[in-house]
Short mmCIF file of C-alpha atoms and ligand atoms in Angstrom, two decimals:
data_model
loop_
_atom_site.label_atom_id
_atom_site.label_comp_id
_atom_site.label_asym_id
_atom_site.label_seq_id
_atom_site.Cartn_x
_atom_site.Cartn_y
_atom_site.Cartn_z
CA MET A 25 -0.09 -0.09 0.02
CA GLN A 26 1.10 3.60 -0.72
CA ILE A 27 -0.65 6.74 0.56
CA PRO A 28 0.14 10.51 0.04
CA ALA A 29 2.29 11.78 2.87
CA HIS A 30 4.77 14.44 3.72
CA PRO A 31 7.42 14.54 2.85
CA PHE A 32 6.90 12.10 0.16
CA PRO A 33 4.33 8.99 -0.20
CA TYR A 34 4.44 6.40 2.62
CA GLY A 35 4.57 2.89 1.45
CA PHE A 36 3.94 -0.10 3.79
CA ASP A 37 2.80 -3.72 3.92
CA LEU A 38 -0.26 -4.17 6.37
CA ALA A 39 1.40 -7.42 7.52
CA HIS A 40 4.67 -5.75 8.79
CA THR A 41 3.03 -2.61 10.01
CA ALA A 42 1.55 -1.90 13.63
CA LEU A 43 -0.84 0.89 14.57
CA VAL A 44 0.63 2.30 17.66
CA ILE A 45 -1.84 4.36 19.86
CA ILE A 46 -0.04 6.62 22.46
CA ASP A 47 -1.50 7.28 25.97
CA MET A 48 -5.38 7.83 25.00
CA GLN A 49 -5.96 7.61 28.82
CA ARG A 50 -8.82 9.14 30.78
CA ASP A 51 -6.32 11.25 32.82
CA PHE A 52 -5.21 13.10 29.80
CA ILE A 53 -8.43 13.30 27.74
CA GLU A 54 -11.37 13.49 30.17
CA PRO A 55 -12.57 16.43 32.39
CA GLY A 56 -11.63 15.90 36.11
CA GLY A 57 -8.34 14.08 35.13
CA PHE A 58 -4.80 14.87 35.59
CA GLY A 59 -4.47 16.96 32.36
CA GLU A 60 -7.30 19.25 33.45
CA THR A 61 -6.00 19.57 36.91
CA LEU A 62 -2.79 21.04 35.50
CA GLY A 63 -4.81 23.77 33.96
CA ASN A 64 -5.12 22.36 30.58
CA ASP A 65 -8.17 22.44 28.15
CA VAL A 66 -8.82 18.82 27.67
CA SER A 67 -11.48 19.33 25.10
CA LEU A 68 -8.59 19.83 22.55
CA LEU A 69 -7.41 16.28 23.07
CA ALA A 70 -11.05 14.80 23.33
CA ALA A 71 -11.68 16.27 19.94
CA ILE A 72 -9.48 13.51 18.13
CA VAL A 73 -11.11 10.49 19.62
CA PRO A 74 -13.62 9.99 16.74
CA ALA A 75 -10.85 10.13 14.17
CA CYS A 76 -8.66 7.90 16.09
CA GLN A 77 -11.73 5.54 16.54
CA ALA A 78 -12.26 5.51 12.88
CA VAL A 79 -8.69 4.65 12.12
CA LEU A 80 -8.67 1.87 14.79
CA GLN A 81 -11.80 0.25 13.36
CA ALA A 82 -10.47 0.35 10.04
CA TRP A 83 -7.08 -1.10 11.09
CA ARG A 84 -8.77 -3.86 13.07
CA GLY A 85 -11.06 -4.78 9.92
CA ALA A 86 -7.97 -4.93 7.87
CA GLY A 87 -6.43 -7.23 10.36
CA GLY A 88 -3.47 -5.16 11.24
CA LEU A 89 -1.47 -5.30 14.60
CA VAL A 90 -2.51 -2.95 17.34
CA VAL A 91 -0.46 -1.57 20.02
CA HIS A 92 -1.79 0.58 22.86
CA THR A 93 0.44 2.33 25.21
CA ARG A 94 -0.29 3.85 28.80
CA GLU A 95 1.94 6.10 30.67
CA ALA A 96 1.82 3.97 33.90
CA HIS A 97 3.94 3.58 36.95
CA ARG A 98 4.06 0.81 39.62
CA PRO A 99 2.19 1.73 42.69
CA ASP A 100 5.54 1.99 44.85
CA LEU A 101 6.75 4.47 41.99
CA SER A 102 10.13 2.32 41.71
CA ASP A 103 10.06 2.70 38.07
CA CYS A 104 9.21 6.40 38.04
CA PRO A 105 12.26 8.54 36.75
CA PRO A 106 12.70 11.07 39.57
CA ALA A 107 12.49 14.08 37.39
CA LYS A 108 9.11 13.20 36.32
CA ARG A 109 7.85 13.46 39.85
CA LEU A 110 9.93 16.43 40.84
CA ARG A 111 9.03 18.61 37.84
CA GLY A 112 5.66 19.68 36.99
CA ASN A 113 2.86 20.99 39.24
CA PRO A 114 3.99 20.50 42.97
CA ALA A 115 0.28 20.57 43.96
CA LEU A 116 -0.36 17.29 42.09
CA ARG A 117 2.46 14.95 41.14
CA ILE A 118 2.84 11.38 39.68
CA GLY A 119 1.66 8.95 42.49
CA ASP A 120 -0.59 11.67 44.37
CA GLU A 121 -4.27 11.05 44.72
CA GLY A 122 -6.18 13.06 42.00
CA PRO A 123 -9.82 13.15 40.93
CA MET A 124 -9.61 9.79 39.22
CA GLY A 125 -7.36 7.95 41.64
CA ARG A 126 -3.43 8.05 41.94
CA ILE A 127 -2.00 10.00 39.14
CA LEU A 128 -0.40 7.93 36.29
CA VAL A 129 -0.41 4.75 38.38
CA ALA A 130 -1.23 1.47 36.87
CA GLY A 131 -4.53 0.16 37.58
CA GLU A 132 -6.13 3.40 38.76
CA PRO A 133 -9.47 4.54 36.90
CA GLY A 134 -7.64 7.65 35.35
CA ASN A 135 -4.83 5.41 33.97
CA GLN A 136 -7.13 3.47 31.79
CA ILE A 137 -7.62 4.13 28.07
CA VAL A 138 -10.81 5.94 27.07
CA PRO A 139 -13.67 3.51 26.48
CA GLU A 140 -14.12 4.47 22.81
CA LEU A 141 -10.54 3.25 22.02
CA ALA A 142 -10.21 0.52 24.67
CA PRO A 143 -8.05 -2.45 23.75
CA VAL A 144 -9.74 -5.87 22.55
CA GLY A 145 -8.46 -9.25 23.10
CA GLY A 146 -5.21 -9.90 21.08
CA GLU A 147 -3.94 -6.36 20.96
CA ILE A 148 -0.81 -5.39 22.66
CA VAL A 149 -0.92 -3.09 25.83
CA ILE A 150 2.37 -1.47 26.93
CA ASP A 151 2.69 0.18 30.27
CA LYS A 152 5.54 2.67 29.85
CA PRO A 153 7.27 4.59 32.72
CA GLY A 154 8.94 7.03 30.48
CA LYS A 155 7.59 9.38 27.81
CA GLY A 156 8.92 7.01 24.81
CA ALA A 157 7.18 3.62 24.36
CA PHE A 158 10.55 1.99 23.97
CA TYR A 159 12.19 2.91 27.13
CA ALA A 160 12.04 0.32 29.85
CA THR A 161 9.40 -1.62 27.93
CA GLY A 162 9.65 -4.91 25.80
CA LEU A 163 8.02 -3.16 22.71
CA HIS A 164 11.11 -3.48 20.41
CA GLU A 165 11.35 -7.20 21.08
CA ILE A 166 7.53 -7.76 20.70
CA LEU A 167 7.54 -5.82 17.28
CA GLN A 168 10.57 -7.92 16.12
CA ASP A 169 8.75 -11.12 17.06
CA HIS A 170 5.66 -9.93 14.77
CA GLY A 171 8.17 -9.00 11.93
CA ILE A 172 7.13 -5.33 12.16
CA SER A 173 9.09 -2.73 10.25
CA HIS A 174 6.74 0.32 10.06
CA LEU A 175 4.63 1.85 12.63
CA VAL A 176 1.67 4.22 12.20
CA PHE A 177 1.26 6.64 15.19
CA MET A 178 -1.90 8.37 16.86
CA GLY A 179 -2.22 9.75 20.32
CA VAL A 180 -1.26 12.34 22.86
CA THR A 181 0.47 14.45 23.43
CA THR A 182 2.16 15.26 20.05
CA GLU A 183 5.13 16.99 21.41
CA VAL A 184 5.80 14.79 24.42
CA CYS A 185 5.04 11.18 24.39
CA VAL A 186 4.06 10.74 20.61
CA GLN A 187 7.31 12.53 19.50
CA THR A 188 9.44 10.78 21.86
CA SER A 189 8.25 7.42 20.70
CA MET A 190 8.46 8.27 17.08
CA ARG A 191 12.05 9.26 17.58
CA GLU A 192 12.89 6.14 19.49
CA ALA A 193 11.30 4.12 16.81
CA ASN A 194 13.30 5.77 14.17
CA ASP A 195 16.53 5.09 15.81
CA ARG A 196 15.50 1.45 16.05
CA GLY A 197 15.03 1.32 12.29
CA TYR A 198 11.30 1.76 12.06
CA ASP A 199 9.64 3.83 9.35
CA GLY A 200 7.09 5.98 11.20
CA LEU A 201 3.95 7.81 9.99
CA LEU A 202 2.14 10.08 12.27
CA LEU A 203 -1.64 10.77 11.48
CA GLU A 204 -1.99 14.55 11.74
CA ASP A 205 -5.69 14.58 12.70
CA CYS A 206 -5.20 11.72 15.10
CA THR A 207 -2.76 13.42 17.50
CA GLU A 208 -3.24 16.60 19.58
CA SER A 209 -1.39 18.71 22.21
CA TYR A 210 -2.64 21.04 25.02
CA PHE A 211 -0.70 23.66 23.03
CA PRO A 212 -1.71 23.93 19.33
CA HIS A 213 1.49 25.69 18.20
CA PHE A 214 3.53 22.83 19.74
CA LYS A 215 1.58 20.24 17.79
CA ALA A 216 2.08 22.33 14.45
CA VAL A 217 5.73 22.62 15.08
CA THR A 218 6.29 18.97 16.07
CA VAL A 219 4.54 17.67 12.86
CA GLU A 220 6.72 20.08 10.84
CA MET A 221 9.90 19.00 12.65
CA LEU A 222 9.26 15.25 12.28
CA ARG A 223 9.02 15.34 8.54
CA ALA A 224 11.53 18.11 7.86
CA GLN A 225 14.83 17.54 5.86
CA GLY A 226 13.45 14.70 3.88
CA GLY A 227 11.75 13.04 6.45
CA ILE A 228 14.47 12.95 9.35
CA ILE A 229 12.20 11.27 11.81
CA GLY A 230 9.42 10.03 9.61
CA TRP A 231 6.41 10.83 7.60
CA THR A 232 2.99 12.78 8.42
CA ALA A 233 -0.47 12.38 6.59
CA PRO A 234 -4.04 13.04 7.39
CA SER A 235 -6.02 9.71 8.40
CA ALA A 236 -8.31 10.07 5.01
CA PRO A 237 -5.88 8.48 2.62
CA LEU A 238 -5.12 5.71 5.13
CA LEU A 239 -8.81 5.11 5.65
CA ALA A 240 -9.26 4.84 1.85
CA ALA A 241 -6.44 2.49 1.66
CA LEU A 242 -7.72 0.16 4.35
CA ALA A 243 -11.19 0.12 2.93
CA PRO A 244 -12.01 -3.30 1.46
CA SER A 245 -12.22 -1.66 -2.04
CA GLY A 246 -8.82 0.14 -1.37
CA ARG A 247 -6.87 -3.12 -0.42
C1 LIG B 314 2.57 13.95 29.08
C2 LIG B 314 2.01 12.20 27.27
N1 LIG B 314 2.33 15.00 28.14
N2 LIG B 314 1.40 11.19 27.10
N3 LIG B 314 2.37 12.55 28.49
O1 LIG B 314 3.10 14.16 30.00
O2 LIG B 314 2.40 13.05 26.41
#
């Protein structure tokens, strides 16, 4: 398959490509969660859920591999890099009790993926203690076991966990595509400049494209 993308068309073979959905968790997206408590307008992030849902459904329909990540730490925070806890809003740090349970702690209500995008049986779910999906997780080994060489990214936030994961993937030899309308930031100008940065200089980190051409390629008539 090949779809129009920036800086040039993105070619991929579905059998060797995974859809990677970064941190579409209640704590970042729903009112009353960590993101809102930090003073952010979460409606910006909630707005991409329908577009992500459409891609997820099409990807499942085409039989592609799906990976979900969650920014999640052990209850004793032994896997939490100290800087993550010490920087940020001192009134509400990782591990503190928030409106939807302990902030970014595995198993807490706010740590779950939003119901619209909830994983189904057979999909891979990675709990990651860093911003990147590869740091301190077995993701690279899992992808290698599945023969994956290409990754299509969606999720939040564009300039933090999505960008870090895409850069980590690029350094490990994966060809990454970011779906522009399926990612968002609390700071729209950060999203805009991240999208530009990733695809600059001939695709220095990877490709970007809207989801429409991917949906057309995944439709039974497009395959
Ligand atoms: C942040 C994330 N923004 N998932 N996490 O802290 O991007």
